[in-house]
Short mmCIF file of C-alpha atoms in Angstrom, two decimals:
data_model
loop_
_atom_site.label_atom_id
_atom_site.label_comp_id
_atom_site.label_asym_id
_atom_site.label_seq_id
_atom_site.Cartn_x
_atom_site.Cartn_y
_atom_site.Cartn_z
CA ASP A 1 -80.91 -0.02 -50.36
CA THR A 2 -84.11 1.86 -50.88
CA GLY A 3 -83.37 3.35 -54.29
CA VAL A 4 -85.12 2.83 -57.63
CA SER A 5 -84.74 -0.75 -58.96
CA GLN A 6 -85.35 -2.09 -62.44
CA ASP A 7 -85.64 -5.57 -63.79
CA PRO A 8 -84.28 -7.09 -65.84
CA ARG A 9 -80.98 -5.19 -66.24
CA HIS A 10 -80.39 -6.67 -69.70
CA LYS A 11 -82.81 -8.12 -72.28
CA ILE A 12 -82.00 -9.60 -75.58
CA THR A 13 -84.97 -10.40 -77.79
CA LYS A 14 -85.68 -11.25 -81.36
CA ARG A 15 -87.53 -8.81 -83.63
CA GLY A 16 -91.25 -9.23 -83.29
CA GLN A 17 -91.27 -10.54 -79.74
CA ASN A 18 -92.94 -8.81 -76.86
CA VAL A 19 -90.94 -7.58 -73.81
CA THR A 20 -91.90 -6.21 -70.42
CA PHE A 21 -89.79 -4.25 -68.02
CA ARG A 22 -90.48 -3.51 -64.37
CA CYS A 23 -89.63 -0.53 -62.22
CA ASP A 24 -89.95 -0.28 -58.47
CA PRO A 25 -89.70 3.32 -57.37
CA ILE A 26 -88.66 4.75 -54.02
CA SER A 27 -91.48 3.69 -51.78
CA GLU A 28 -92.87 7.12 -50.83
CA HIS A 29 -92.45 8.68 -54.24
CA ASN A 30 -95.73 9.38 -56.01
CA ARG A 31 -94.41 10.29 -59.48
CA LEU A 32 -92.80 7.77 -61.75
CA TYR A 33 -91.21 8.48 -65.16
CA TRP A 34 -89.91 6.38 -68.05
CA TYR A 35 -87.12 7.61 -70.28
CA ARG A 36 -85.34 6.09 -73.18
CA GLN A 37 -81.64 6.58 -73.91
CA THR A 38 -79.95 5.68 -77.11
CA LEU A 39 -76.26 5.60 -77.67
CA GLY A 40 -74.68 9.06 -77.66
CA GLN A 41 -77.88 10.76 -76.60
CA GLY A 42 -79.36 12.07 -73.44
CA PRO A 43 -82.41 10.39 -72.00
CA GLU A 44 -85.70 11.25 -73.71
CA PHE A 45 -89.04 11.40 -71.84
CA LEU A 46 -91.54 8.60 -72.68
CA THR A 47 -94.33 8.74 -70.09
CA TYR A 48 -95.18 9.81 -66.58
CA PHE A 49 -97.47 8.64 -63.76
CA GLN A 50 -98.72 10.42 -60.72
CA ASN A 51 -99.81 7.68 -58.41
CA GLU A 52 -101.65 5.20 -60.70
CA ALA A 53 -102.69 7.76 -63.31
CA GLN A 54 -100.73 8.01 -66.46
CA LEU A 55 -100.88 11.72 -67.11
CA GLU A 56 -98.59 12.23 -70.14
CA LYS A 57 -97.18 10.23 -73.04
CA SER A 58 -94.53 11.35 -75.45
CA ARG A 59 -95.02 11.14 -79.18
CA LEU A 60 -92.05 8.82 -79.01
CA LEU A 61 -94.34 6.25 -77.41
CA SER A 62 -95.85 4.51 -80.39
CA ASP A 63 -98.99 2.18 -80.11
CA ARG A 64 -96.62 -0.71 -79.52
CA PHE A 65 -95.65 0.68 -76.18
CA SER A 66 -97.84 0.54 -73.07
CA ALA A 67 -97.08 1.39 -69.51
CA GLU A 68 -99.02 0.76 -66.30
CA ARG A 69 -98.69 1.56 -62.66
CA PRO A 70 -101.28 -0.42 -60.87
CA LYS A 71 -102.07 0.78 -57.31
CA GLY A 72 -99.48 3.60 -57.64
CA SER A 73 -96.58 1.39 -56.77
CA PHE A 74 -94.37 -0.41 -59.28
CA SER A 75 -94.71 0.19 -63.01
CA THR A 76 -94.31 -1.96 -66.12
CA LEU A 77 -93.36 -0.93 -69.59
CA GLU A 78 -94.33 -3.27 -72.37
CA ILE A 79 -93.13 -3.21 -75.94
CA GLN A 80 -95.08 -5.36 -78.39
CA ARG A 81 -93.73 -6.55 -81.74
CA THR A 82 -90.22 -5.24 -81.06
CA GLU A 83 -88.21 -3.63 -83.76
CA GLN A 84 -84.44 -3.09 -84.04
CA GLY A 85 -84.99 0.62 -83.49
CA ASP A 86 -86.34 -0.19 -80.03
CA SER A 87 -82.78 -1.19 -78.88
CA ALA A 88 -81.97 1.35 -76.13
CA MET A 89 -81.51 1.79 -72.46
CA TYR A 90 -84.92 2.23 -70.72
CA LEU A 91 -84.60 4.31 -67.53
CA CYS A 92 -87.08 4.69 -64.77
CA ALA A 93 -87.08 7.54 -62.32
CA SER A 94 -89.22 8.56 -59.39
CA SER A 95 -89.81 11.72 -57.49
CA LEU A 96 -91.96 13.16 -54.69
CA VAL A 97 -94.25 16.03 -55.43
CA GLY A 98 -92.97 19.17 -53.67
CA ASN A 99 -89.50 17.75 -53.11
CA SER A 100 -87.56 20.19 -55.17
CA TYR A 101 -88.13 18.46 -58.42
CA GLU A 102 -85.23 15.94 -58.02
CA GLN A 103 -85.66 12.69 -59.90
CA TYR A 104 -83.92 9.56 -58.77
CA PHE A 105 -83.04 7.10 -61.51
CA GLY A 106 -82.84 3.32 -61.53
CA PRO A 107 -79.96 1.44 -63.22
CA GLY A 108 -81.90 1.00 -66.39
CA THR A 109 -82.82 -1.97 -68.55
CA ARG A 110 -80.75 -2.38 -71.66
CA LEU A 111 -82.78 -3.87 -74.55
CA THR A 112 -81.14 -5.36 -77.46
CA VAL A 113 -83.41 -6.43 -80.41
CA THR A 114 -81.73 -8.79 -82.90
CA ALA B 1 -89.75 24.88 -76.08
CA GLN B 2 -87.26 24.24 -73.33
CA SER B 3 -83.84 22.93 -74.26
CA VAL B 4 -80.34 22.55 -73.01
CA ALA B 5 -77.15 22.41 -75.10
CA GLN B 6 -73.88 20.83 -74.14
CA PRO B 7 -71.39 22.15 -76.74
CA GLU B 8 -68.55 19.78 -75.91
CA ASP B 9 -68.80 16.01 -76.61
CA GLN B 10 -65.66 15.36 -74.55
CA VAL B 11 -63.62 17.23 -72.01
CA ASN B 12 -60.11 16.08 -71.11
CA VAL B 13 -58.37 17.27 -67.96
CA ALA B 14 -55.37 16.19 -65.88
CA GLU B 15 -55.95 14.90 -62.40
CA GLY B 16 -55.65 17.71 -59.86
CA ASN B 17 -56.55 20.42 -62.43
CA PRO B 18 -59.81 22.30 -62.31
CA LEU B 19 -62.60 21.15 -64.59
CA THR B 20 -65.57 22.83 -66.37
CA VAL B 21 -68.29 21.13 -68.26
CA LYS B 22 -70.48 23.57 -70.14
CA CYS B 23 -74.21 23.81 -70.46
CA THR B 24 -76.41 26.54 -71.91
CA TYR B 25 -80.17 26.61 -71.69
CA SER B 26 -83.22 28.05 -73.52
CA VAL B 27 -86.43 28.38 -71.51
CA SER B 28 -89.32 30.68 -71.19
CA GLY B 29 -89.51 31.88 -67.58
CA ASN B 30 -87.23 30.93 -64.71
CA PRO B 31 -85.23 27.72 -65.32
CA TYR B 32 -84.90 24.82 -63.01
CA LEU B 33 -81.57 23.25 -63.94
CA PHE B 34 -79.91 19.98 -62.98
CA TRP B 35 -76.71 18.10 -63.44
CA TYR B 36 -76.52 14.32 -63.50
CA VAL B 37 -73.61 11.95 -63.83
CA GLN B 38 -73.74 8.51 -65.51
CA TYR B 39 -71.09 5.77 -65.02
CA PRO B 40 -70.88 2.84 -67.62
CA ASN B 41 -73.93 0.67 -67.64
CA ARG B 42 -75.52 2.59 -64.77
CA GLY B 43 -78.49 4.90 -64.35
CA LEU B 44 -78.10 8.62 -63.75
CA GLN B 45 -76.97 9.96 -60.40
CA PHE B 46 -78.16 13.39 -59.23
CA LEU B 47 -75.34 15.86 -58.60
CA LEU B 48 -76.90 19.23 -58.04
CA LYS B 49 -79.74 21.58 -58.99
CA TYR B 50 -80.56 25.28 -59.28
CA ILE B 51 -84.10 26.32 -58.55
CA THR B 52 -83.65 29.86 -57.03
CA GLY B 53 -81.30 31.67 -54.70
CA ASP B 54 -77.48 31.78 -54.87
CA ASN B 55 -76.09 31.57 -58.31
CA LEU B 56 -73.35 29.22 -57.08
CA VAL B 57 -74.80 25.85 -56.24
CA LYS B 58 -72.81 23.15 -54.39
CA GLY B 59 -73.44 19.48 -54.87
CA SER B 60 -72.19 15.95 -54.45
CA TYR B 61 -68.54 14.78 -54.73
CA GLY B 62 -67.14 18.31 -54.61
CA PHE B 63 -68.99 19.59 -57.75
CA GLU B 64 -70.46 23.00 -58.02
CA ALA B 65 -72.29 24.85 -60.82
CA GLU B 66 -72.74 28.50 -61.53
CA PHE B 67 -76.04 29.79 -62.83
CA ASN B 68 -75.52 32.84 -65.14
CA LYS B 69 -78.83 34.36 -66.28
CA SER B 70 -77.35 36.88 -68.69
CA GLN B 71 -75.35 34.14 -70.48
CA THR B 72 -78.06 31.51 -70.05
CA SER B 73 -75.46 29.12 -68.80
CA PHE B 74 -75.17 26.54 -65.98
CA HIS B 75 -71.62 25.30 -66.15
CA LEU B 76 -70.50 22.48 -63.96
CA LYS B 77 -67.18 22.89 -62.14
CA LYS B 78 -64.79 21.21 -59.78
CA PRO B 79 -61.62 22.80 -58.34
CA SER B 80 -59.48 19.62 -58.52
CA ALA B 81 -60.41 16.68 -60.80
CA LEU B 82 -60.03 13.08 -59.76
CA VAL B 83 -59.59 10.10 -62.17
CA SER B 84 -62.78 8.66 -60.65
CA ASP B 85 -64.68 11.69 -61.95
CA SER B 86 -64.32 10.23 -65.43
CA ALA B 87 -67.95 9.63 -66.60
CA LEU B 88 -70.70 10.99 -68.76
CA TYR B 89 -72.31 14.27 -67.55
CA PHE B 90 -75.74 15.44 -68.44
CA CYS B 91 -77.34 18.86 -67.94
CA ALA B 92 -81.10 18.96 -67.83
CA VAL B 93 -83.93 21.49 -67.48
CA ARG B 94 -87.36 20.93 -65.98
CA ASP B 95 -90.16 21.20 -68.39
CA MET B 96 -92.42 24.05 -67.60
CA GLY B 97 -95.64 22.01 -67.69
CA ASN B 98 -97.17 20.08 -64.87
CA THR B 99 -95.13 16.92 -65.14
CA ASP B 100 -91.69 18.01 -63.94
CA LYS B 101 -90.24 15.89 -66.79
CA LEU B 102 -86.64 16.62 -67.46
CA ILE B 103 -85.20 17.62 -70.87
CA PHE B 104 -81.61 16.50 -71.26
CA GLY B 105 -78.66 17.63 -73.21
CA THR B 106 -76.67 15.21 -75.30
CA GLY B 107 -74.06 14.71 -72.65
CA THR B 108 -70.41 15.42 -72.22
CA ARG B 109 -67.85 12.73 -71.61
CA LEU B 110 -65.31 13.80 -69.01
CA GLN B 111 -61.95 12.07 -69.21
CA VAL B 112 -59.52 12.72 -66.26
CA PHE B 113 -56.01 11.55 -66.92
CA PRO B 114 -53.64 10.56 -64.14
#
């Protein structure tokens, strides 16, 4: 399967701990997105990479959040000093510039902060 | 600012009957519109999109959507519902900036009864 993969699928952590999620996009896709989805809501944009450059960050992305995409391949999203309000599904998507704007989503990482 | 609205939290339909899931949009300029489906504990799966051209767009799993510019709507339809269509459906619009990020509605839960 050559779709978008995310790891881990589930993460339970205690408040104040740091967590890191990984996303592996479809191999030829040069754009990568992170979204956050809370219960009863649609996904909300967090940040976006074109190749290795992080080109936009949402105001939702506080200073405790950082994302990287070294070498323009996989991406990591780190949350420092987690809070209960960070509990959500974190979705990664990728797309290919000029390919009709379709984004392909991974299965998500569900974070629970206790 | 671009936005989409899904006025129904839930739609119930009997198997074999036609279904409609509603979406209205608000954008400046020509909209790029999408429908995604989400099954429990899964990421989003692309169903179909409208970029330009025919107002009736056909997509995966027998779904179609009708773009109506005068009513600013992009309703999802299927002639004959299946129990397996039961899922959460999201309408989305492409942001008009340079990132192609998607702005999602709050979702509509479709329940198809046998």
